[in-house]
Coordinates of C-alpha atoms and ligand atoms in Angstrom, one line a residue:
M1 CA 0.0 0.0 0.0
A2 CA 1.4 3.4 -1.2
I3 CA 1.9 6.1 1.5
K4 CA 0.3 9.4 0.7
S5 CA 2.2 12.7 0.4
I6 CA 1.0 15.7 2.2
K7 CA 0.6 17.1 -1.2
D8 CA -2.1 14.4 -2.1
L9 CA -4.1 15.1 0.8
A10 CA -7.2 17.7 1.3
I11 CA -5.6 19.6 4.1
R12 CA -7.6 22.9 3.8
E13 CA -8.9 24.2 6.9
K14 CA -8.1 20.8 8.5
R15 CA -6.2 20.2 11.9
V16 CA -2.9 18.9 10.5
F17 CA -0.8 17.4 13.1
I18 CA 3.0 17.4 11.8
R19 CA 5.4 15.2 13.7
T20 CA 8.8 16.9 13.1
D21 CA 12.4 15.9 14.4
F22 CA 13.2 19.3 16.2
N23 CA 15.8 17.7 18.5
V24 CA 18.3 20.3 17.8
P25 CA 21.7 20.7 19.5
M26 CA 21.6 23.4 22.2
D27 CA 24.6 25.0 24.2
K28 CA 24.7 25.6 27.9
K29 CA 23.2 29.1 27.5
G30 CA 20.1 27.8 25.7
N31 CA 21.2 28.8 22.2
I32 CA 20.3 26.6 19.4
T33 CA 23.7 25.9 17.7
D34 CA 22.6 24.2 14.6
T35 CA 19.2 24.8 13.0
T36 CA 19.3 22.0 10.1
R37 CA 16.7 19.9 11.5
I38 CA 14.1 22.9 11.9
E39 CA 14.9 24.1 8.4
A40 CA 14.6 20.5 7.0
A41 CA 10.9 20.4 8.1
I42 CA 10.0 24.1 6.8
P43 CA 8.8 23.0 3.3
T44 CA 6.2 20.7 4.8
I45 CA 5.0 23.5 7.3
R46 CA 5.1 25.9 4.5
H47 CA 2.8 23.8 2.2
A48 CA 0.4 23.3 5.2
I49 CA 0.3 27.1 5.8
E50 CA -0.1 27.9 2.1
H51 CA -3.2 25.5 2.0
N52 CA -4.9 27.1 4.9
A53 CA -4.6 24.1 7.3
R54 CA -4.6 24.5 11.0
V55 CA -0.9 23.5 11.5
I56 CA 0.1 21.5 14.8
I57 CA 3.5 20.7 15.3
A58 CA 5.0 18.3 17.6
S59 CA 8.4 16.9 18.3
H60 CA 10.6 15.6 21.2
F61 CA 13.5 17.4 22.3
G62 CA 16.5 16.0 24.4
R63 CA 16.0 13.2 27.0
P64 CA 13.8 14.4 29.8
D65 CA 12.8 10.8 30.5
G66 CA 9.0 11.3 30.8
E67 CA 9.1 14.3 33.1
R68 CA 8.5 17.9 32.7
K69 CA 11.9 19.3 32.8
M70 CA 12.1 22.8 31.6
E71 CA 15.6 22.8 30.2
Y72 CA 14.0 20.5 27.4
S73 CA 11.1 22.9 26.6
M74 CA 10.3 23.4 23.2
E75 CA 9.7 27.0 23.6
P76 CA 13.0 28.4 22.3
V77 CA 12.6 26.0 19.3
A78 CA 9.2 27.4 18.5
A79 CA 10.8 30.9 18.7
K80 CA 13.6 29.9 16.4
L81 CA 11.0 28.4 13.8
A82 CA 9.0 31.7 14.0
E83 CA 12.4 33.6 13.2
L84 CA 13.5 31.3 10.4
M85 CA 10.1 31.3 8.6
D86 CA 9.4 34.8 9.5
I87 CA 5.7 34.0 10.8
E88 CA 4.0 34.1 13.9
V89 CA 4.1 30.7 15.7
I90 CA 2.0 30.0 18.6
F91 CA 3.6 28.0 21.5
F92 CA 1.5 26.0 24.1
E93 CA 3.1 24.6 27.4
D94 CA 1.4 21.0 26.9
C95 CA 0.9 18.6 24.3
I96 CA -2.1 16.7 25.5
G97 CA -5.1 17.4 27.5
M98 CA -8.0 20.0 27.8
G99 CA -5.8 22.9 27.7
T100 CA -4.3 21.6 24.4
Q101 CA -7.5 20.8 22.9
Q102 CA -8.8 24.3 23.4
M103 CA -5.6 25.8 21.8
V104 CA -6.3 23.7 18.7
R105 CA -10.0 24.7 18.8
D106 CA -8.9 28.4 18.8
L107 CA -6.3 27.8 16.0
K108 CA -7.4 29.5 12.7
P109 CA -6.7 28.4 9.2
G110 CA -3.0 29.1 8.2
Q111 CA -1.8 29.4 12.0
V112 CA 0.8 27.5 13.5
L113 CA 0.9 25.9 17.1
V114 CA 4.0 24.2 18.4
L115 CA 3.3 21.8 21.4
E116 CA 5.5 21.3 24.3
N117 CA 8.0 18.3 24.3
L118 CA 6.4 15.1 23.7
R119 CA 8.9 13.4 25.9
F120 CA 7.6 15.3 29.0
Y121 CA 5.2 12.2 29.1
P122 CA 6.5 8.6 29.5
G123 CA 3.7 7.5 27.0
E124 CA 5.6 8.8 24.1
G125 CA 8.6 6.3 24.6
D126 CA 6.4 3.7 25.6
N127 CA 4.4 4.0 22.5
D128 CA 1.3 4.1 24.9
G129 CA -2.1 3.7 23.3
A130 CA -3.7 6.1 25.6
F131 CA -1.1 8.8 25.2
A132 CA -1.6 8.2 21.4
K133 CA -5.5 8.6 21.7
D134 CA -4.9 11.8 23.6
L135 CA -2.9 13.1 20.7
A136 CA -5.3 11.8 17.9
K137 CA -8.0 14.2 19.6
L138 CA -5.9 17.1 18.4
C139 CA -5.9 16.2 14.7
D140 CA -7.9 15.5 11.6
I141 CA -4.8 14.5 9.6
Y142 CA -1.5 13.2 10.7
I143 CA 1.8 13.9 8.9
N144 CA 5.1 12.2 9.7
D145 CA 8.1 14.4 8.7
A146 CA 10.5 13.1 11.4
F147 CA 12.5 10.4 9.5
G148 CA 15.3 10.6 12.0
V149 CA 13.0 9.1 14.9
S150 CA 10.8 6.8 12.7
H151 CA 12.9 3.8 13.5
R152 CA 11.7 4.1 17.1
K153 CA 8.3 2.8 18.2
N154 CA 7.2 6.0 20.0
A155 CA 3.6 7.0 20.4
S156 CA 3.7 10.0 18.1
V157 CA 5.5 8.1 15.2
H158 CA 3.9 4.5 15.6
A159 CA 0.8 4.2 17.8
L160 CA -0.6 7.6 16.9
P161 CA -0.6 7.2 12.9
L162 CA -2.0 3.7 13.4
L163 CA -5.1 5.1 15.0
M164 CA -5.4 7.8 12.1
E165 CA -7.5 7.3 9.1
T166 CA -6.1 10.1 7.1
K167 CA -2.2 10.2 7.3
G168 CA 0.8 10.7 5.1
M169 CA 4.3 11.8 4.9
G170 CA 5.9 15.3 4.7
F171 CA 8.4 16.3 2.0
L172 CA 11.4 15.6 4.0
M173 CA 10.2 12.0 4.8
E174 CA 9.3 11.5 1.2
K175 CA 12.8 12.5 0.2
E176 CA 14.4 10.2 2.6
I177 CA 12.3 7.2 1.6
T178 CA 12.9 7.9 -2.3
E179 CA 16.7 8.4 -1.9
L180 CA 17.4 5.5 0.6
G181 CA 14.9 3.4 -1.3
K182 CA 17.4 3.4 -4.3
L183 CA 19.9 1.3 -2.2
L184 CA 17.4 -1.4 -1.3
H185 CA 17.2 -3.5 -4.6
F186 CA 20.8 -4.0 -5.6
K187 CA 22.0 -7.5 -7.0
R188 CA 25.7 -8.6 -6.9
G189 CA 27.2 -7.0 -9.9
D190 CA 25.3 -3.7 -9.8
G191 CA 28.4 -1.9 -8.5
F192 CA 27.1 -1.1 -4.9
T193 CA 30.0 -0.4 -2.4
A194 CA 29.2 0.2 1.3
I195 CA 31.7 2.0 3.6
L196 CA 31.3 1.4 7.3
G197 CA 33.3 2.9 10.0
G198 CA 32.9 4.1 13.5
A199 CA 33.5 2.9 17.0
K200 CA 31.8 -0.5 17.4
V201 CA 30.9 -3.8 15.5
S202 CA 28.1 -4.3 17.7
D203 CA 26.4 -1.0 16.6
K204 CA 26.6 -2.0 12.8
I205 CA 26.4 -5.7 12.6
G206 CA 22.8 -5.8 11.7
I207 CA 23.4 -3.7 8.5
I208 CA 26.8 -5.3 7.6
R209 CA 24.9 -8.8 7.5
S210 CA 22.2 -7.2 5.5
L211 CA 24.5 -5.5 3.0
L212 CA 26.4 -8.7 2.3
D213 CA 23.4 -9.7 0.2
S214 CA 23.7 -6.8 -2.2
V215 CA 27.1 -5.0 -2.1
D216 CA 30.0 -5.9 -4.5
A217 CA 32.6 -4.4 -1.9
L218 CA 32.4 -3.7 1.7
I219 CA 34.9 -1.2 3.0
I220 CA 35.5 -1.2 6.8
G221 CA 37.2 1.5 8.8
G222 CA 37.2 3.1 12.3
A223 CA 37.9 1.1 15.5
M224 CA 35.7 -1.6 14.4
A225 CA 38.2 -2.6 11.7
Y226 CA 40.6 -3.8 14.6
T227 CA 38.0 -6.5 15.6
F228 CA 37.7 -7.6 12.1
L229 CA 41.6 -7.7 11.8
A230 CA 41.7 -9.3 15.2
A231 CA 39.4 -12.2 13.7
K232 CA 42.1 -12.6 11.2
G233 CA 44.7 -13.2 13.8
I234 CA 46.3 -9.8 13.3
K235 CA 47.4 -8.1 16.5
L236 CA 47.4 -4.5 16.5
G237 CA 49.3 -3.3 19.7
S238 CA 46.9 -1.8 22.3
S239 CA 44.2 -0.9 19.7
L240 CA 40.5 -1.3 20.7
V241 CA 39.3 -4.7 20.0
E242 CA 35.8 -5.9 21.2
K243 CA 36.7 -9.4 22.2
D244 CA 33.3 -10.6 22.4
K245 CA 32.6 -9.8 18.7
V246 CA 35.6 -11.4 17.1
S247 CA 33.5 -14.4 16.4
V248 CA 30.9 -12.3 14.8
A249 CA 33.5 -10.5 12.7
L250 CA 34.9 -13.9 11.6
E251 CA 31.5 -14.8 10.5
V252 CA 31.2 -11.7 8.3
I253 CA 34.6 -12.5 6.8
K254 CA 33.5 -16.1 5.9
G255 CA 30.1 -14.8 4.6
A256 CA 31.7 -12.3 2.3
E257 CA 34.0 -15.0 0.9
A258 CA 31.2 -17.3 0.3
R259 CA 29.0 -14.5 -1.4
K260 CA 32.2 -13.4 -3.3
V261 CA 31.8 -9.8 -1.8
K262 CA 35.2 -8.0 -1.7
L263 CA 35.9 -7.1 2.0
L264 CA 38.5 -4.4 2.3
L265 CA 40.3 -4.0 5.8
P266 CA 42.9 -1.5 6.5
V267 CA 46.5 -2.6 5.5
D268 CA 48.1 0.3 7.5
H269 CA 47.3 2.5 10.5
L270 CA 47.9 5.9 12.0
A271 CA 48.8 5.3 15.6
A272 CA 49.6 7.0 18.8
T273 CA 50.4 6.2 22.4
G274 CA 47.0 7.7 23.4
I275 CA 44.2 9.8 22.3
D276 CA 45.7 13.1 23.5
A277 CA 49.1 12.4 21.9
T278 CA 50.6 14.8 19.5
E279 CA 52.9 12.6 17.7
T280 CA 51.7 9.8 15.3
K281 CA 53.4 6.8 13.7
V282 CA 52.1 4.8 10.8
F283 CA 52.3 1.0 11.2
G284 CA 51.4 -2.0 8.8
N285 CA 49.5 -5.1 10.0
D286 CA 52.7 -6.8 10.8
D287 CA 55.0 -4.3 12.7
F288 CA 52.5 -2.4 15.1
A289 CA 54.3 -1.5 18.4
D290 CA 52.6 -2.9 21.4
N291 CA 52.3 0.4 23.3
Y292 CA 50.4 2.2 20.4
L293 CA 46.9 2.3 19.4
G294 CA 45.3 2.8 16.0
F295 CA 43.2 6.0 15.7
D296 CA 43.0 6.4 11.8
I297 CA 43.6 4.5 8.6
G298 CA 47.1 5.1 7.2
P299 CA 48.2 6.2 3.8
K300 CA 48.2 2.8 1.9
T301 CA 44.8 2.2 3.1
I302 CA 43.5 5.5 2.0
K303 CA 44.7 4.7 -1.5
L304 CA 43.3 1.3 -1.4
Y305 CA 40.0 2.4 -0.3
A306 CA 39.9 5.6 -2.8
D307 CA 40.7 3.3 -5.7
E308 CA 37.7 1.0 -4.9
V309 CA 35.3 4.0 -4.4
A310 CA 36.5 5.3 -7.8
K311 CA 35.1 2.1 -9.3
A312 CA 31.6 2.0 -7.7
K313 CA 28.4 3.1 -9.2
T314 CA 26.7 3.6 -5.9
I315 CA 28.1 4.2 -2.4
F316 CA 26.5 4.0 1.0
W317 CA 28.8 5.5 3.8
N318 CA 28.2 5.3 7.6
G319 CA 30.6 6.2 10.3
P320 CA 34.2 7.7 10.2
M321 CA 37.5 6.0 9.5
G322 CA 39.1 7.3 12.5
V323 CA 38.7 9.7 15.4
F324 CA 37.9 12.3 13.1
E325 CA 36.8 14.9 15.7
K326 CA 40.7 15.4 16.3
D327 CA 42.4 17.0 13.3
I328 CA 45.3 14.7 13.7
F329 CA 43.2 11.7 13.2
A330 CA 40.8 13.1 10.6
K331 CA 43.2 12.6 7.7
G332 CA 41.7 9.2 6.7
S333 CA 37.9 10.1 6.7
I334 CA 38.7 13.5 4.9
A335 CA 40.8 11.9 2.1
L336 CA 37.9 9.3 1.6
A337 CA 35.2 11.9 1.7
H338 CA 37.3 13.6 -1.1
A339 CA 37.5 10.4 -2.9
V340 CA 33.9 9.8 -2.5
G341 CA 32.9 13.5 -3.7
E342 CA 35.2 13.0 -6.8
A343 CA 33.7 9.7 -7.6
T344 CA 31.1 9.4 -10.3
A345 CA 29.0 7.2 -8.1
F346 CA 25.7 8.1 -6.6
T347 CA 26.6 8.5 -2.8
V348 CA 24.3 8.4 0.2
T349 CA 25.6 9.2 3.9
G350 CA 23.7 9.3 7.0
G351 CA 24.0 10.6 10.5
G352 CA 25.5 13.5 12.4
D353 CA 29.0 12.3 12.1
S354 CA 28.7 11.8 8.3
V355 CA 27.4 15.3 7.9
S356 CA 30.2 16.9 9.8
M357 CA 32.7 14.6 8.1
M358 CA 31.3 15.8 4.7
N359 CA 31.4 19.4 5.7
K360 CA 34.8 19.2 7.2
A361 CA 36.1 17.8 3.8
G362 CA 34.1 20.5 1.9
V363 CA 32.3 17.9 -0.3
A364 CA 28.7 18.1 1.0
D365 CA 27.4 19.4 -2.3
K366 CA 29.0 16.5 -4.0
I367 CA 26.9 13.8 -2.1
G368 CA 23.7 12.6 -3.8
H369 CA 21.8 12.2 -0.5
I370 CA 22.8 13.1 3.1
S371 CA 20.2 11.5 5.2
T372 CA 19.0 13.5 8.5
G373 CA 18.7 10.2 10.2
G374 CA 21.8 8.2 11.5
G375 CA 20.2 5.1 13.4
A376 CA 17.2 5.5 11.2
S377 CA 18.9 5.2 7.8
L378 CA 20.9 2.1 8.9
E379 CA 17.7 0.5 10.0
F380 CA 16.0 1.3 7.0
I381 CA 18.6 -0.2 4.8
R382 CA 18.7 -3.2 7.1
D383 CA 14.8 -3.9 7.2
K384 CA 13.9 -1.9 4.1
T385 CA 11.3 0.0 6.1
L386 CA 10.8 1.5 9.6
P387 CA 8.0 1.2 12.2
G388 CA 7.1 4.8 11.4
V389 CA 7.0 4.2 7.8
E390 CA 4.8 1.2 8.0
A391 CA 2.4 2.9 10.4
L392 CA 1.8 5.4 7.5
K393 CA 0.4 2.6 5.3
G394 CA -3.3 1.8 4.9
Ligands
LIG401 P1 29.6 5.6 15.3 O1 28.8 6.5 16.3 O2 29.6 4.2 15.6 O3 29.6 5.8 13.8 O4 31.2 5.9 15.8 C1 31.8 7.2 15.7 C2 33.0 7.3 16.6 O5 33.8 6.4 16.5 C3 33.6 8.6 16.4 O6 33.3 9.4 17.5 C4 35.1 8.3 16.3 O7 35.8 9.1 17.1 C5 35.0 6.9 16.8 N1 36.3 6.2 16.2 C6 36.6 5.9 14.9 N2 37.6 5.3 14.9 C7 38.1 5.1 16.0 C8 39.4 4.6 16.6 N3 40.3 4.1 15.7 N4 39.6 4.7 17.9 C9 38.6 5.1 18.7 N5 37.5 5.7 18.4 C10 37.4 5.7 16.9

């Protein structure tokens, strides 16, 4: 069953509830330090206003753990939305109950109301039916434009849309599903390469297993590569190894062999004696000093990975090649970002780390699609759908 887009729904004068992901970063003084997530939802909100809907916006913000903690209030986010859109935005101090229902009744066509943090109620995280029913009282039409949280079975992205007859996706959600959807149907030989990096094998094993069925090449970097190398009997000094995941890594290595997937692991490493060290050394896989730890891929690995990337037709990248937050260990990630930027392949990346990596390398405009969801994009590719996407069907 196809999911309807907001542009296919008769929203005029209707109470349109838009679930957005306004979980923005904020500094200690309460200033919003990055407005990307707010801006990403504006086309949907603007469409609803232009079609004279009564617009109700709800989101979570931070982790108030089901309690009313005012440092997680949506009020400054509502003010930022008003500033960015140059419109009046009404804020209300609750998201369910009689007071909220009255605010919605008073809302005129074309007006925008932002509700208080959904996570002030434990029912949101618990996907609670009663909480979802309270939210359903506020709306005629439900729109999900919060891709980044749609892998979570939260009430506002799962139980609520299941209760709603008229529902659909916003423009951001539609773009994510369309672009990430391009990666779901590859067969071996189609030229699909995945690059996975980051800290832990345990976080990525689900997607690695699923990608083995469709990729031609799988490039592994970051700390998780050390667990794969350990599985091959390669010891890299004091580098981080998830001992309880060595057998899982071995299973992936064998799985790749059996499926004729080219699995690329680092052949050299940029290492130091500690994360705050100012001096680095390059080691291969067979001469790694005992008191050193790997923090980035080395120059030979960069070349090997860049050559592979140049051959790909489609690339999916999640997770850095090293501790890219520190300039001294960011070379590998940045060099690979350049290689990906220069490649002719259609490239998709996802998550906060990937966005800042691409920005650091200055290649963001050369990437086919930068997903707003980290965990959500991984789970979408692994499962070919998400709970919040399924709930919009039928
Ligand atoms: P993830 O959230 O799983 O994508 O992991 C991202 C994190 O992995 C970043 O904060 C990196 O600093 C970290 N990381 C990548 N490579 C290494 C490494 N060799 N040693 C320690 N941390 C690493």
